[in-house]
PDB file of C-alpha atoms in Angstrom:
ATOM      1  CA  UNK A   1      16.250  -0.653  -9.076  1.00 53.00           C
ATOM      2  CA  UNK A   2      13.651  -0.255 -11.879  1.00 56.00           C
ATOM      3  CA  UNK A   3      13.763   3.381 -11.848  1.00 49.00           C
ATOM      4  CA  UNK A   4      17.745   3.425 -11.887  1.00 47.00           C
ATOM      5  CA  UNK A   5      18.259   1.025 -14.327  1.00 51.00           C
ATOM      6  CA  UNK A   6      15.577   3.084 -16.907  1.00 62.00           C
ATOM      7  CA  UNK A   7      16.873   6.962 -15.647  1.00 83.00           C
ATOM      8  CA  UNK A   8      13.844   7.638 -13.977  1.00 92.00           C
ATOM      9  CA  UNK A   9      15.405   8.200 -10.840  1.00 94.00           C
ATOM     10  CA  UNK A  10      15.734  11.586 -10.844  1.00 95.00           C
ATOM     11  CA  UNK A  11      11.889  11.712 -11.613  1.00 95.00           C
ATOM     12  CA  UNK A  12      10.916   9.736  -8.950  1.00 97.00           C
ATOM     13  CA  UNK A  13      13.261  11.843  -6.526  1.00 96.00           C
ATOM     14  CA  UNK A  14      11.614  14.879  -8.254  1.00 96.00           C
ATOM     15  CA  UNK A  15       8.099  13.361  -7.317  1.00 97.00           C
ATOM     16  CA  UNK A  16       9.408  11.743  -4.121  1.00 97.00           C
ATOM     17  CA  UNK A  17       8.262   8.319  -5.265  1.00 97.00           C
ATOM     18  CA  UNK A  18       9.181   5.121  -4.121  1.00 97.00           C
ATOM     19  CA  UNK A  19      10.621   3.155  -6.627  1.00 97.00           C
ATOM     20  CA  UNK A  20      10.307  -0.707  -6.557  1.00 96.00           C
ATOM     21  CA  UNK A  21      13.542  -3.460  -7.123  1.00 93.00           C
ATOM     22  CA  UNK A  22      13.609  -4.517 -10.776  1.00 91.00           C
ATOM     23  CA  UNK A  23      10.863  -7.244 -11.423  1.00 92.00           C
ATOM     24  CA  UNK A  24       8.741  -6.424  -8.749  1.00 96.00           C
ATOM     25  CA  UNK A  25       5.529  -7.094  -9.925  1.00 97.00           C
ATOM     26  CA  UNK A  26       2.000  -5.959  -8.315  1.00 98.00           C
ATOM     27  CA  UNK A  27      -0.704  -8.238  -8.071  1.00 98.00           C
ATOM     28  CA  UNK A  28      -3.995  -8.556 -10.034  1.00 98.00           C
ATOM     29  CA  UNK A  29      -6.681  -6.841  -9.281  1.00 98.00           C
ATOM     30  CA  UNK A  30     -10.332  -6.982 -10.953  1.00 98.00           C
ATOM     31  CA  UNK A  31     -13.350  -5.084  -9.584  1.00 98.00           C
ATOM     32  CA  UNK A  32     -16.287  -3.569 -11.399  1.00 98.00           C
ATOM     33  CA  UNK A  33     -16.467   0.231 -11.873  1.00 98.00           C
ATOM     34  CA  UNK A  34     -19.347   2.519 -10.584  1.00 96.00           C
ATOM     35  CA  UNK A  35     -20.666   2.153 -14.062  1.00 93.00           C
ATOM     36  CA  UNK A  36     -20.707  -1.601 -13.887  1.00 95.00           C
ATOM     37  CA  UNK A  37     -17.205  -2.243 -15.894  1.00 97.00           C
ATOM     38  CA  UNK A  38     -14.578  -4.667 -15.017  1.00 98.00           C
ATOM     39  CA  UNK A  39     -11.570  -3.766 -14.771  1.00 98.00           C
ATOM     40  CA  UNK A  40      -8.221  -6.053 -14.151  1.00 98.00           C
ATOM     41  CA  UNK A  41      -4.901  -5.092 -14.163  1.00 98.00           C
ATOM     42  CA  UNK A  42      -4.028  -8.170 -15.837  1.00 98.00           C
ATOM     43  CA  UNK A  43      -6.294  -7.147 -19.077  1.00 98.00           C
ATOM     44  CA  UNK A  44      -4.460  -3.921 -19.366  1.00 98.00           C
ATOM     45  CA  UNK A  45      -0.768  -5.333 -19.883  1.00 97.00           C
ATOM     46  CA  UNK A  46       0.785  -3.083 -22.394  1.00 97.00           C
ATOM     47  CA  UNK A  47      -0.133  -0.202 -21.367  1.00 98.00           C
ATOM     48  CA  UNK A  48       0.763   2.138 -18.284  1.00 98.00           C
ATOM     49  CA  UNK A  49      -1.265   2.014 -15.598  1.00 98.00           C
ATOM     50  CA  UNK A  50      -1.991   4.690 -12.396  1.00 98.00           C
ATOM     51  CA  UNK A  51      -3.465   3.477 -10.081  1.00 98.00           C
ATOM     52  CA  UNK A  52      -4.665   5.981  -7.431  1.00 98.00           C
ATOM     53  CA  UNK A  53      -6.315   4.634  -4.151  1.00 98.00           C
ATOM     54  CA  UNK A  54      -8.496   7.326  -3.008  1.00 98.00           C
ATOM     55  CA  UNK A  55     -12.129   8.053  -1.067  1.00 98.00           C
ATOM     56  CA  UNK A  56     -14.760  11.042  -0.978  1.00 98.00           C
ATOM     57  CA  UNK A  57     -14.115  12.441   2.163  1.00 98.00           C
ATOM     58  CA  UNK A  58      -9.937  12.578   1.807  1.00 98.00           C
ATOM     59  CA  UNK A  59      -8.919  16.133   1.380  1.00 98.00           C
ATOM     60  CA  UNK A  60      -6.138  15.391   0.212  1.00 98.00           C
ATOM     61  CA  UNK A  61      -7.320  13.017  -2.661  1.00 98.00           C
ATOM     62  CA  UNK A  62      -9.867  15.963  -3.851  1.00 98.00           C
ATOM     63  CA  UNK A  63      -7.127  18.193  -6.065  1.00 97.00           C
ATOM     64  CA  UNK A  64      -5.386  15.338  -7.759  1.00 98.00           C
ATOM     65  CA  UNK A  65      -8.564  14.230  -9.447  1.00 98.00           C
ATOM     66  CA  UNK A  66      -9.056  17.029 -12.249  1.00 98.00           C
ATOM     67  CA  UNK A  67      -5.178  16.298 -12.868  1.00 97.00           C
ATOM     68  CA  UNK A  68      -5.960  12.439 -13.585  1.00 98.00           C
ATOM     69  CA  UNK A  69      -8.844  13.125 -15.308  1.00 98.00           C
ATOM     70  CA  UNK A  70      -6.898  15.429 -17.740  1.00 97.00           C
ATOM     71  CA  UNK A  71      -3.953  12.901 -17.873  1.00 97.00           C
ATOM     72  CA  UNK A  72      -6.582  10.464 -18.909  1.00 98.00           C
ATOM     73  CA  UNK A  73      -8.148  12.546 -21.568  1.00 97.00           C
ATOM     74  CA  UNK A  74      -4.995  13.860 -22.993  1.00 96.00           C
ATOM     75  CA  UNK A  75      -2.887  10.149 -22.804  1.00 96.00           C
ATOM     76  CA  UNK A  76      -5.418   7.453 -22.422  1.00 96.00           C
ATOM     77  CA  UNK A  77      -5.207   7.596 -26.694  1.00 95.00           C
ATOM     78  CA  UNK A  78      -1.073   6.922 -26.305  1.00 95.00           C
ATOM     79  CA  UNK A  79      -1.791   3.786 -23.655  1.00 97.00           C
ATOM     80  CA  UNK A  80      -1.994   5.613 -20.490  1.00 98.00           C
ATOM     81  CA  UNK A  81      -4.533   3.540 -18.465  1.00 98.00           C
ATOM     82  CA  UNK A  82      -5.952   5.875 -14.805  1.00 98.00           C
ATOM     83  CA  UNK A  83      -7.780   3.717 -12.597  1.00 98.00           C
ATOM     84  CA  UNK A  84      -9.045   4.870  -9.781  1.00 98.00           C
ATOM     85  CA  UNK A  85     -10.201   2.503  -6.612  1.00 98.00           C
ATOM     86  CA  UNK A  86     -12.651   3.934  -4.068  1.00 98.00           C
ATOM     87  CA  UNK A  87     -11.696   3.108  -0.359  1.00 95.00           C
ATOM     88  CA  UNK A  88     -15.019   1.080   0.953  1.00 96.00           C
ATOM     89  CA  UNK A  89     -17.688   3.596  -0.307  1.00 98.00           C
ATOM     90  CA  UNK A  90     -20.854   2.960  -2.126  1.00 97.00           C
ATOM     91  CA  UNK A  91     -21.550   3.024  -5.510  1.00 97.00           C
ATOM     92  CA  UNK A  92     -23.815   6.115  -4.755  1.00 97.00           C
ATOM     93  CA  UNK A  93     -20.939   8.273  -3.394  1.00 98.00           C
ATOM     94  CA  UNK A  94     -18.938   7.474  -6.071  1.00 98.00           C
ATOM     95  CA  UNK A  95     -21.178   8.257  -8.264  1.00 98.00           C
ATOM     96  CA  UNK A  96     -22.043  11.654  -7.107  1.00 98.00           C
ATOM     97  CA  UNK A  97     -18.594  12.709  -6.754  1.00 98.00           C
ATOM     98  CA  UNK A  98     -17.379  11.796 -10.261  1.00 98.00           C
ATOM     99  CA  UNK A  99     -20.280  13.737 -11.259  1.00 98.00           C
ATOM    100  CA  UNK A 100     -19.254  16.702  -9.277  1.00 98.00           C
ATOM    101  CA  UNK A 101     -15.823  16.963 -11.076  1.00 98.00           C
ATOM    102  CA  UNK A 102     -16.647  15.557 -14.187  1.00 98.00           C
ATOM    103  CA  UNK A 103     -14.505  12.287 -13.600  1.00 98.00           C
ATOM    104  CA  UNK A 104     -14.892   9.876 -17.326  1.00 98.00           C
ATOM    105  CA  UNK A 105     -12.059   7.483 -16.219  1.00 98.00           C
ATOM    106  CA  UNK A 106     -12.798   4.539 -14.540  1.00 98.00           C
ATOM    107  CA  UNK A 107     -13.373   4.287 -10.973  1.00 98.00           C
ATOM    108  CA  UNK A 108     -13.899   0.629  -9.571  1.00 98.00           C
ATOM    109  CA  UNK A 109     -15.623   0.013  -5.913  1.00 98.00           C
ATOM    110  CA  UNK A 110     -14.393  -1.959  -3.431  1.00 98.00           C
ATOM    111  CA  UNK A 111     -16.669  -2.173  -1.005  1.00 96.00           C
ATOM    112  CA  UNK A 112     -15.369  -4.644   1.397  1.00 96.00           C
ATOM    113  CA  UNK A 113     -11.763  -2.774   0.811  1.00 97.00           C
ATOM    114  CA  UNK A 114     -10.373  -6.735  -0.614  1.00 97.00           C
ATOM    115  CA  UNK A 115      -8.165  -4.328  -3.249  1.00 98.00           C
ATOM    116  CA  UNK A 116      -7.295  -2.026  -0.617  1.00 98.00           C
ATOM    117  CA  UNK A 117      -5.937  -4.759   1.345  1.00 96.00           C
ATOM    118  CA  UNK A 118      -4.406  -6.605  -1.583  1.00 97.00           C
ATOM    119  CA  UNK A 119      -2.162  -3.735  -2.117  1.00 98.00           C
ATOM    120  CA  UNK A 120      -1.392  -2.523   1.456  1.00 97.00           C
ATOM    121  CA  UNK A 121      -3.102   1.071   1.417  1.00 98.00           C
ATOM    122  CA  UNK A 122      -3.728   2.167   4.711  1.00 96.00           C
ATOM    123  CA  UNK A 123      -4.169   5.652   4.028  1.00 96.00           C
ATOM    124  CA  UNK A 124      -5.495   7.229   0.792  1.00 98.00           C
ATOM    125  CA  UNK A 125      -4.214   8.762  -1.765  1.00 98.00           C
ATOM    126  CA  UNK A 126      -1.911   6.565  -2.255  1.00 98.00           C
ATOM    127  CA  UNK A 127      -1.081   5.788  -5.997  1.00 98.00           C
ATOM    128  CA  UNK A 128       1.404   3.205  -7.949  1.00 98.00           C
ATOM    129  CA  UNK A 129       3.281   3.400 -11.403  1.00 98.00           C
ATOM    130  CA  UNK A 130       2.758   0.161 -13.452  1.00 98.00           C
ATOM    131  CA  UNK A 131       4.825  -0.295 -16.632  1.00 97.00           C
ATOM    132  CA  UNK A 132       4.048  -1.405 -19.808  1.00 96.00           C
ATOM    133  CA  UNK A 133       5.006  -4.801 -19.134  1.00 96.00           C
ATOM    134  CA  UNK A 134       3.313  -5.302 -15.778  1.00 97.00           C
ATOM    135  CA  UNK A 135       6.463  -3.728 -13.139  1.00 97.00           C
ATOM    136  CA  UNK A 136       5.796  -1.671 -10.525  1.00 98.00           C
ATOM    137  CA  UNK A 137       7.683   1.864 -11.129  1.00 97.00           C
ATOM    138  CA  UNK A 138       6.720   3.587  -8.348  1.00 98.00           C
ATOM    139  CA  UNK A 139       4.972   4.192  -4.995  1.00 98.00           C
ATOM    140  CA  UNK A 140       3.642   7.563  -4.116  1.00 98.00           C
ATOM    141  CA  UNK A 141       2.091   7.324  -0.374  1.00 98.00           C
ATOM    142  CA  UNK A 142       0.115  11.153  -0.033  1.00 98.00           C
ATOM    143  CA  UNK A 143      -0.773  13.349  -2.443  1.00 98.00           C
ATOM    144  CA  UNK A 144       1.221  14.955  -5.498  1.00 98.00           C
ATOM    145  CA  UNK A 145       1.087  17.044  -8.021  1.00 97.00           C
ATOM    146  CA  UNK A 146       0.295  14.642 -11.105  1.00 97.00           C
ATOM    147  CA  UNK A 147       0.153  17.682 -13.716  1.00 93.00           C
ATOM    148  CA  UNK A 148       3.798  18.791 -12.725  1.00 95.00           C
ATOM    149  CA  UNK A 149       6.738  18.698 -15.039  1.00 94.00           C
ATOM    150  CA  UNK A 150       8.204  15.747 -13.623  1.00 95.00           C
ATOM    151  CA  UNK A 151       4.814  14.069 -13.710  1.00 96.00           C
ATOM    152  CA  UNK A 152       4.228  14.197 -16.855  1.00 95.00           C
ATOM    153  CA  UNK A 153       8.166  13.677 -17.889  1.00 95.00           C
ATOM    154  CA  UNK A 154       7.767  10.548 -16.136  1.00 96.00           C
ATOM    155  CA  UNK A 155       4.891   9.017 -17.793  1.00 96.00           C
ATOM    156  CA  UNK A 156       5.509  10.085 -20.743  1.00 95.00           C
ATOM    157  CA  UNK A 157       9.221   8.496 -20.697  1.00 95.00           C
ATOM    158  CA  UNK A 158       7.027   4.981 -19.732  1.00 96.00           C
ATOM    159  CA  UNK A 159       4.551   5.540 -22.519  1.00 96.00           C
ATOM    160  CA  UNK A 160       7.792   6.124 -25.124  1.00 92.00           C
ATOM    161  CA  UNK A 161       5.769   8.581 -26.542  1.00 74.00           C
ATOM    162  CA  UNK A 162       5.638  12.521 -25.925  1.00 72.00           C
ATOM    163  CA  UNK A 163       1.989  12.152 -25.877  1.00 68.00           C
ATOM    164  CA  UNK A 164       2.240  14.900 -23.381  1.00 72.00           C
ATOM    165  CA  UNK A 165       5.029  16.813 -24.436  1.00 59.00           C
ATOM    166  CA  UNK A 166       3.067  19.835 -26.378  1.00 53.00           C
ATOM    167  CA  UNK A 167       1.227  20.397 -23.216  1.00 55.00           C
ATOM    168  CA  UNK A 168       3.745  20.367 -20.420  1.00 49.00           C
ATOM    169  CA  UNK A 169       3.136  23.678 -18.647  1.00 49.00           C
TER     170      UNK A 169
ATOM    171  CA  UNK B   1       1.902   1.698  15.222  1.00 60.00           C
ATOM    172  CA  UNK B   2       2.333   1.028  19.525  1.00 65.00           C
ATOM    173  CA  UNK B   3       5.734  -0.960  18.174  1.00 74.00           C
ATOM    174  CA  UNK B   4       7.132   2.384  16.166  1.00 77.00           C
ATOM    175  CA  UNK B   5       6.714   4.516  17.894  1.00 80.00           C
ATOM    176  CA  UNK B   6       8.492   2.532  21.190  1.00 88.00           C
ATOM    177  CA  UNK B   7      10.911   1.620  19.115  1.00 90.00           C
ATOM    178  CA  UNK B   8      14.070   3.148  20.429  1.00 91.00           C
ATOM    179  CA  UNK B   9      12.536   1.180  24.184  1.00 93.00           C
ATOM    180  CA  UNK B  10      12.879  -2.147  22.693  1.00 94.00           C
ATOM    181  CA  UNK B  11      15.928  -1.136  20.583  1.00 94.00           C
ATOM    182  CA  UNK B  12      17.703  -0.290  23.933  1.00 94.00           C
ATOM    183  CA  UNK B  13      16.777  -3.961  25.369  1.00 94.00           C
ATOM    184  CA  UNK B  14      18.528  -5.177  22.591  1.00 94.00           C
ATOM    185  CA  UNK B  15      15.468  -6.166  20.825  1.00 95.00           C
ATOM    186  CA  UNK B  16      14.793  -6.894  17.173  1.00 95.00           C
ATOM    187  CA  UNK B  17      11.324  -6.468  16.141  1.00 95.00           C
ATOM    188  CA  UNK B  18       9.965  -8.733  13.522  1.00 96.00           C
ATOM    189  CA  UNK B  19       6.762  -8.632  11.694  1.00 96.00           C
ATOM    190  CA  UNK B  20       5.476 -11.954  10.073  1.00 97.00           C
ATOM    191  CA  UNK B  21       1.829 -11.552   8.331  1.00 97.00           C
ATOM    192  CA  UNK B  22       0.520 -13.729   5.479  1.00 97.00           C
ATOM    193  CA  UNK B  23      -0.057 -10.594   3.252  1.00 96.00           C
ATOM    194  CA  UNK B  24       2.186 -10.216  -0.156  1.00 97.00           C
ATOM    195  CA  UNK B  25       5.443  -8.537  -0.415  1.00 96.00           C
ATOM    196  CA  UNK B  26       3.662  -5.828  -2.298  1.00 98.00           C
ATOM    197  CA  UNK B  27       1.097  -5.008   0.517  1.00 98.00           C
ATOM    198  CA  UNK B  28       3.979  -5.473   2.981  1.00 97.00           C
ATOM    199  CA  UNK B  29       5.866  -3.074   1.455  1.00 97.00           C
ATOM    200  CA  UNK B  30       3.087  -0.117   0.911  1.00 98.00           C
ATOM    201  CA  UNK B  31       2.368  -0.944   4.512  1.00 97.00           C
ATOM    202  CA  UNK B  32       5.852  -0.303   5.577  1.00 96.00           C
ATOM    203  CA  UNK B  33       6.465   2.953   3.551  1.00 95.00           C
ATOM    204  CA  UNK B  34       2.973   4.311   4.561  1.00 96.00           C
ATOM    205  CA  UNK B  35       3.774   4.196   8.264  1.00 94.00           C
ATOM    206  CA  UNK B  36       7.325   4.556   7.828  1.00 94.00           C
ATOM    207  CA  UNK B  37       7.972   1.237  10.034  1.00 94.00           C
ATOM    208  CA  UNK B  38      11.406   1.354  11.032  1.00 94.00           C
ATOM    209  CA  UNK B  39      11.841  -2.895  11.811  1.00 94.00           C
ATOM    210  CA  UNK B  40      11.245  -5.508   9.053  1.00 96.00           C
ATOM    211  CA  UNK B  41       8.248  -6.863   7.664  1.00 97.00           C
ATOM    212  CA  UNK B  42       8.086 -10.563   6.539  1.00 98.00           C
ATOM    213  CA  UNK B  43       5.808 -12.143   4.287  1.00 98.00           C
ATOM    214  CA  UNK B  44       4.445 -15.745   5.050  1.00 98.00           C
ATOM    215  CA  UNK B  45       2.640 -16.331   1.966  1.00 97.00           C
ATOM    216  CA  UNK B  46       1.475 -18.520   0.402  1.00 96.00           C
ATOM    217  CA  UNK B  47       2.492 -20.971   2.304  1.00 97.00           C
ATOM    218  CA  UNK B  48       2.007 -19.832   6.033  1.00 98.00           C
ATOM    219  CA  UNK B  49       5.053 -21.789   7.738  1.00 98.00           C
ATOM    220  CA  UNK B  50       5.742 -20.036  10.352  1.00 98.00           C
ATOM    221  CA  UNK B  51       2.775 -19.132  10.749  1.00 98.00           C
ATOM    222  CA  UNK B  52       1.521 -22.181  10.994  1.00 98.00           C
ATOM    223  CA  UNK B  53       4.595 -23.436  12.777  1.00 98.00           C
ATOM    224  CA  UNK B  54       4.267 -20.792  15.856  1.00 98.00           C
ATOM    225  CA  UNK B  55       0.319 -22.135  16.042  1.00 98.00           C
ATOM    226  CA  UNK B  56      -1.526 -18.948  15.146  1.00 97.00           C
ATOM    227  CA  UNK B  57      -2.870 -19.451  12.372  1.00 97.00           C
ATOM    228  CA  UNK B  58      -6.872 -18.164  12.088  1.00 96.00           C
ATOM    229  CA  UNK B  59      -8.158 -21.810   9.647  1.00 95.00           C
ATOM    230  CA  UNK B  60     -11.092 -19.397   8.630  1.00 95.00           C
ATOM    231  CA  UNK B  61      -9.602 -16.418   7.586  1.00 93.00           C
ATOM    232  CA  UNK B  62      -5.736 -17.901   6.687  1.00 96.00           C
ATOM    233  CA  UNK B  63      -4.202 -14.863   8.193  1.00 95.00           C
ATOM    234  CA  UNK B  64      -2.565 -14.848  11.263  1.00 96.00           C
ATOM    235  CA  UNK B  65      -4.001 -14.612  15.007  1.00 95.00           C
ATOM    236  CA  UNK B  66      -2.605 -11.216  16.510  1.00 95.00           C
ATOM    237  CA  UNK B  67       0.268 -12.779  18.828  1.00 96.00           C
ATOM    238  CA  UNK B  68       3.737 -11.518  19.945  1.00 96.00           C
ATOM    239  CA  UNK B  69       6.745 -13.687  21.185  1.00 97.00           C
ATOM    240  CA  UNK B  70       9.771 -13.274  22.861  1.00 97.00           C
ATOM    241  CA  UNK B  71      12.982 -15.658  21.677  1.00 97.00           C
ATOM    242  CA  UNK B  72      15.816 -15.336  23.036  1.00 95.00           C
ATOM    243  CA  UNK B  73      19.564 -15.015  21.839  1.00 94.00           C
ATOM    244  CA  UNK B  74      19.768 -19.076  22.065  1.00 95.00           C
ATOM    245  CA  UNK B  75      16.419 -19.359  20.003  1.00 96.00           C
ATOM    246  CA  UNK B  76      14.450 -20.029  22.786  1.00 96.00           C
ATOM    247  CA  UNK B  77      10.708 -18.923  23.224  1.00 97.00           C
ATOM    248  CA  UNK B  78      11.073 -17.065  26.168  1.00 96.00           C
ATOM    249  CA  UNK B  79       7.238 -16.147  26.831  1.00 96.00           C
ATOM    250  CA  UNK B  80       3.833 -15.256  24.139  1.00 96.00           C
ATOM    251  CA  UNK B  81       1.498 -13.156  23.738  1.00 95.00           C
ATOM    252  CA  UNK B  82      -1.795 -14.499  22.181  1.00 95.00           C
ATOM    253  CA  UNK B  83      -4.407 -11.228  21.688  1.00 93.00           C
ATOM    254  CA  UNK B  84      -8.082 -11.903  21.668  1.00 87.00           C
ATOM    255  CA  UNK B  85     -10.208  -9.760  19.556  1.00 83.00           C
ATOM    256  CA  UNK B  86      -6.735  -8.954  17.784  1.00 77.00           C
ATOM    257  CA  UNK B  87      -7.968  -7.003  15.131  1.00 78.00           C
ATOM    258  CA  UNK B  88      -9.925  -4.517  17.741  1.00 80.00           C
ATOM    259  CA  UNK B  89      -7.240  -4.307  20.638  1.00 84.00           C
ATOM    260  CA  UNK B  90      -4.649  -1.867  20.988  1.00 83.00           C
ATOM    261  CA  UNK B  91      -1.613  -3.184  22.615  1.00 86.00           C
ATOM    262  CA  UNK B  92       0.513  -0.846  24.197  1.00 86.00           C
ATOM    263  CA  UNK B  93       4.205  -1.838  24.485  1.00 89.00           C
ATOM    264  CA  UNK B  94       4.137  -1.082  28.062  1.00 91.00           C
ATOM    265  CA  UNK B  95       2.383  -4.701  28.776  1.00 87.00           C
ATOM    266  CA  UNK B  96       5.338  -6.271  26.581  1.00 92.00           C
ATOM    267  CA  UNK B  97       8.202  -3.985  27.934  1.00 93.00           C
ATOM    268  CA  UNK B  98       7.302  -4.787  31.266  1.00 93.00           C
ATOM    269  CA  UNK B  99       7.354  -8.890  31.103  1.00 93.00           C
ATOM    270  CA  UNK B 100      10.934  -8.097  28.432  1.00 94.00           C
ATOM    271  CA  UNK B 101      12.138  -6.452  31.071  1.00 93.00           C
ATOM    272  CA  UNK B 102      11.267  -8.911  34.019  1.00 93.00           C
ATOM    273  CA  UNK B 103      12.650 -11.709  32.006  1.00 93.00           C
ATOM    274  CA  UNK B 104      15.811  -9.988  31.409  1.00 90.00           C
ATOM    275  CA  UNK B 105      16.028  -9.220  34.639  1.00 88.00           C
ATOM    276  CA  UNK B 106      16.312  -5.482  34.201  1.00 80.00           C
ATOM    277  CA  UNK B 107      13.364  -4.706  36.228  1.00 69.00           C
TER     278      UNK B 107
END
């Protein structure tokens, strides 16, 4: 396993993420944000990417966004990349609900849920752990608490930089 | 989802459950955890051979036509299931227990 072979296990158990066998790769993804961006996975090698599947009307999605928007503002300068990926909505929706909580990192559409599918999500949130050299880390299927200790341990140990040390509560 | 949860029914006919879809690894394996599927998932992409092979493959959409079937322990089809309107239609184990069971003579 990725995780085991890198001592991350015991952040992913702390998380309860899936981890992925060594190598496993996800696949490439482009889409256009709600601010007419494109965004790939493949154009962000080198740097950590979340990915967080979510949609407007999950409850559950709803308290993990101010968390990824902070982890964006506070590591997106230390290669953190968040990407969020709307579950079948319009850009209208989107739009209005990254206004409501002051979301600034990217959120792509996917209208006819091509991304969704790509990826397997059946249910949102669900959210994955890319490396810096294009593995998948992790799996998280539900919510979680992305500003926890173990959280931030965890990306910061796949940045290789304590971007986030100083403000681990 | 019909196929979890009646697991333990097929289980006790001595039945292994297989999946086969033409989705990636990767999606298979979100899939999997995010419904906590307790029988195997196997990917037939790119290539689409057994798909292909078992004669349910959709030519418009590459993916496969929703369809069950029964081999035996000599590797013999024993009887299929081909589902119109797959992607719309529940189908509860029931109809596939029943016909199992018939052809196993437990019925």
């Amino acid at each position: 396993m990725h995780a085991a072979s890198d001592g991350l296990a015991p952040l992913l158990k702390a998380l309860d993420l899936r981890g992925y066998p060594s190598g496993t790769r996800p696949p490439n993804f482009s889409g256009d944000t709600v601010d007419a961006h494109q965004v790939s996975l493949a154009a962000l090698r080198g740097k950590v990417v979340l990915v967080n599947f979510w949609a407007s009307w999950c409850v559950d999605c709803r308290p993990e966004m101010p968390a990824l928007e902070r982890l964006h503002r506070e590591a997106g300068g230390h290669g953190l990349a968040v990407i969020g990926i709307n579950a079948r909505e319009n850009a209208q929706t989107v739009r209005r609900y990254a206004r409501e909580l002051d979301l600034t990192f990217p959120l792509v559409l996917d209208p006819n849920g091509a991304i969704n599918t790509l990826y397997g999500v059946v249910g949102v949130p669900t959210t994955f752990l890319i490396d810096r050299d294009g593995r998948a880390v992790s799996l998280a299927v539900g919510p979680r608490d992305w500003e926890s200790r173990a959280a931030r341990a965890l990306i910061e140990s796949l940045l290789g930089d304590p971007a986030l040390r100083s403000r681990t509560p | 989802m019909a196929r979890k949860a009646d697991y333990k029914r097929f289980e006790a006919l001595g039945i292994q459950n297989l999946a086969v879809s033409a989705n990636l690894t990767f999606s298979q394996q979100t899939f999997a955890e995010s419904l906590k599927l307790p029988f195997p998932l196997l990917s037939d992409f790119p290539d689409r051979k057994v798909i292909r092979a078992y004669g349910v493959l959709n030519d418009k959409t590459m993916i496969a036509n929703r369809s069950f079937f029964l081999i035996d322990p000599q590797g013999i089809i024993r009887k299929k299931w081909l589902i119109e309107n797959g992607p719309t239609t529940v189908v509860y184990s029931d109809a596939l227990l029943r016909d199992i069971e018939a052809i196993l003579g437990k019925r």
